[in-house]
């Protein structure tokens, strides 16, 4: 019973990450199809981001081994990093301003930050449990 | 009493690596990773097919529109940043002529000359005559109207244009607009009321799914206003183009590759065939950059663009000068 109770939040987190990652993938795929594919350097990166995110999202519905969690974190962090670079120094000379294109930019940030937070929850709980173990008296 | 456990009893233990991962775990991780790679490749194939043919495939399509943008040749420039701008421009023309398929047209996006001298206009016109293409178009840069408000430029290249040299035409389903934003500039580029009126009337009868390509010398977006890299009334001009599903703005002036997207509009700044300028804000002023020996060719280049009817966006490819 306890095991089942513990597994439920873990499953919810896993599905939550998968949904966020899938949303990020759909946003990047939509932007790729409707114009970004023509931008040198940026087009292939959007395609990789879209297909990678959707692939890992599908696999996360089956299980969540470390390699998948790592992949999910790398994809979301990479997307957020790319977004930050494109608003500052540029990526391959490509620069955008603010939350454009709207609403895709905002949706993408929200789901990617959410995915990172969900991915960070299990390690944080595990670290907390290690720091304060329950000692039998 | 239990006999001591033989590691061979458990293959996982027997094959455990110093890092702590057994062969079975390694295989499991490999399977997940492999699955992710396979799904990524398959998904990429599906998405790219939905998006349309890749640029390489477009290049082989006889119905596709192909054009080349060259910019900022600055014929007549003398300085250490490029000791032979005429030679560089000649190389650019040779490179265009060596493309697999001849472009439908070539557009020079301004600063054809460095000082608007009649001899410089003559020279650049003769050189452009050597291009293997259907038609050569131009828009003026501020260096092409140094002391005469663009009169010599229009006398040389202005045939068929309106006002101060702006015009439009249709080719293979694409509507092309060539603008002049260098004649009334103070700090930023400026189009003016007459040209804005021209744009509004020019696109009024077009269907919203007509792809629009806009050429100008100075960027139509605020690339770096502190250096004048923007056009003060571009917002008004772009408002007439908001209803179109695909708008591509191509400019010169900044001597470096740069691109950005604002809604339905994608902007591409082209590099030069003459000499590089610093990146925005990385120098006190946008003065010619002298690069270390052997690096100039990497900063110069041409751009070829392909559009296949029915596609949403144009495929833009920038090539270094060879």
XYZ file of C-alpha atoms in Angstrom, chain A:
137
model
C 0.000 0.000 0.000
C 2.768 2.371 0.996
C 4.693 1.504 -2.143
C 1.641 2.193 -4.287
C 1.114 5.546 -2.539
C 4.751 6.473 -3.122
C 4.588 5.424 -6.754
C 1.588 7.623 -7.535
C 3.370 10.990 -7.127
C 6.373 9.634 -9.035
C 4.098 8.588 -11.895
C 2.358 11.962 -11.820
C 5.681 13.767 -11.963
C 6.814 11.597 -14.846
C 3.635 12.257 -16.811
C 3.851 15.940 -15.957
C 7.370 16.143 -17.378
C 6.247 14.236 -20.474
C 3.340 16.625 -21.058
C 5.567 19.710 -20.625
C 8.211 18.265 -22.915
C 5.606 17.342 -25.529
C 4.200 20.883 -25.392
C 7.688 22.317 -25.917
C 8.218 19.926 -28.819
C 4.917 20.890 -30.455
C 5.717 24.620 -30.112
C 9.160 24.154 -31.683
C 7.736 21.944 -34.448
C 5.028 24.499 -35.217
C 7.576 27.332 -35.377
C 9.879 25.190 -37.510
C 7.125 24.377 -39.999
C 5.863 27.956 -40.194
C 9.044 29.793 -40.969
C 11.978 29.001 -38.689
C 13.058 26.147 -40.945
C 14.302 28.761 -43.401
C 16.603 30.474 -40.900
C 20.192 29.274 -41.333
C 21.466 27.355 -38.312
C 18.273 27.963 -36.345
C 16.041 25.735 -38.486
C 17.933 22.474 -37.799
C 18.178 23.334 -34.091
C 14.408 23.826 -33.885
C 13.887 20.522 -35.709
C 16.216 18.703 -33.298
C 14.561 20.342 -30.299
C 11.079 19.420 -31.545
C 11.786 15.807 -32.474
C 14.002 15.189 -29.424
C 11.435 16.595 -27.018
C 8.589 14.587 -28.522
C 10.679 11.404 -28.529
C 11.689 11.729 -24.871
C 8.104 12.680 -23.938
C 6.800 9.454 -25.483
C 9.445 7.350 -23.734
C 8.739 9.052 -20.396
C 5.223 7.646 -20.554
C 6.790 4.177 -20.418
C 9.447 4.801 -17.788
C 11.828 7.318 -16.329
C 15.357 5.911 -16.167
C 18.153 8.395 -15.385
C 19.215 8.613 -19.015
C 15.748 9.859 -20.006
C 15.529 12.309 -17.126
C 18.952 13.607 -18.100
C 17.845 13.922 -21.708
C 14.683 15.760 -20.688
C 16.697 18.163 -18.542
C 19.220 18.764 -21.323
C 16.494 19.453 -23.887
C 14.579 21.899 -21.694
C 17.718 23.630 -20.405
C 19.036 23.813 -23.965
C 15.813 25.392 -25.209
C 15.822 27.957 -22.398
C 19.512 28.662 -22.964
C 18.914 29.141 -26.678
C 16.048 31.494 -25.912
C 18.265 33.546 -23.570
C 21.098 33.697 -26.119
C 18.728 34.753 -28.912
C 17.649 37.705 -26.728
C 21.187 38.764 -25.876
C 24.243 37.940 -27.980
C 22.379 35.978 -30.667
C 22.601 32.439 -32.012
C 24.326 32.138 -35.415
C 23.541 35.832 -35.866
C 19.861 35.252 -35.080
C 18.379 37.666 -32.557
C 14.826 38.195 -31.381
C 13.359 40.641 -28.896
C 11.024 40.009 -25.981
C 8.391 37.295 -25.907
C 8.164 36.995 -29.683
C 6.763 35.137 -31.475
C 3.636 35.357 -29.329
C 2.219 33.300 -27.768
C 4.676 30.515 -28.650
C 7.652 32.062 -26.825
C 5.750 32.406 -23.546
C 4.211 28.924 -23.782
C 7.628 27.463 -24.471
C 9.248 29.167 -21.467
C 6.450 28.189 -19.095
C 6.421 24.491 -20.039
C 10.220 24.230 -20.076
C 10.625 25.845 -16.660
C 7.820 23.613 -15.366
C 9.551 20.534 -16.785
C 12.827 21.478 -15.099
C 11.081 22.042 -11.766
C 9.254 18.702 -11.994
C 12.523 16.974 -12.867
C 14.198 18.579 -9.850
C 11.593 17.401 -7.323
C 12.595 13.697 -6.929
C 16.343 14.417 -6.495
C 15.532 17.177 -3.999
C 13.287 14.845 -1.975
C 15.921 12.105 -2.043
C 18.608 14.546 -0.892
C 16.362 15.741 1.940
C 15.691 12.174 3.038
C 19.419 11.403 3.141
C 20.144 14.496 5.241
C 17.502 13.688 7.903
C 17.164 9.904 8.190
C 14.580 8.556 10.609
C 16.457 6.841 13.412
C 14.657 4.118 15.401
C 14.752 4.648 19.178
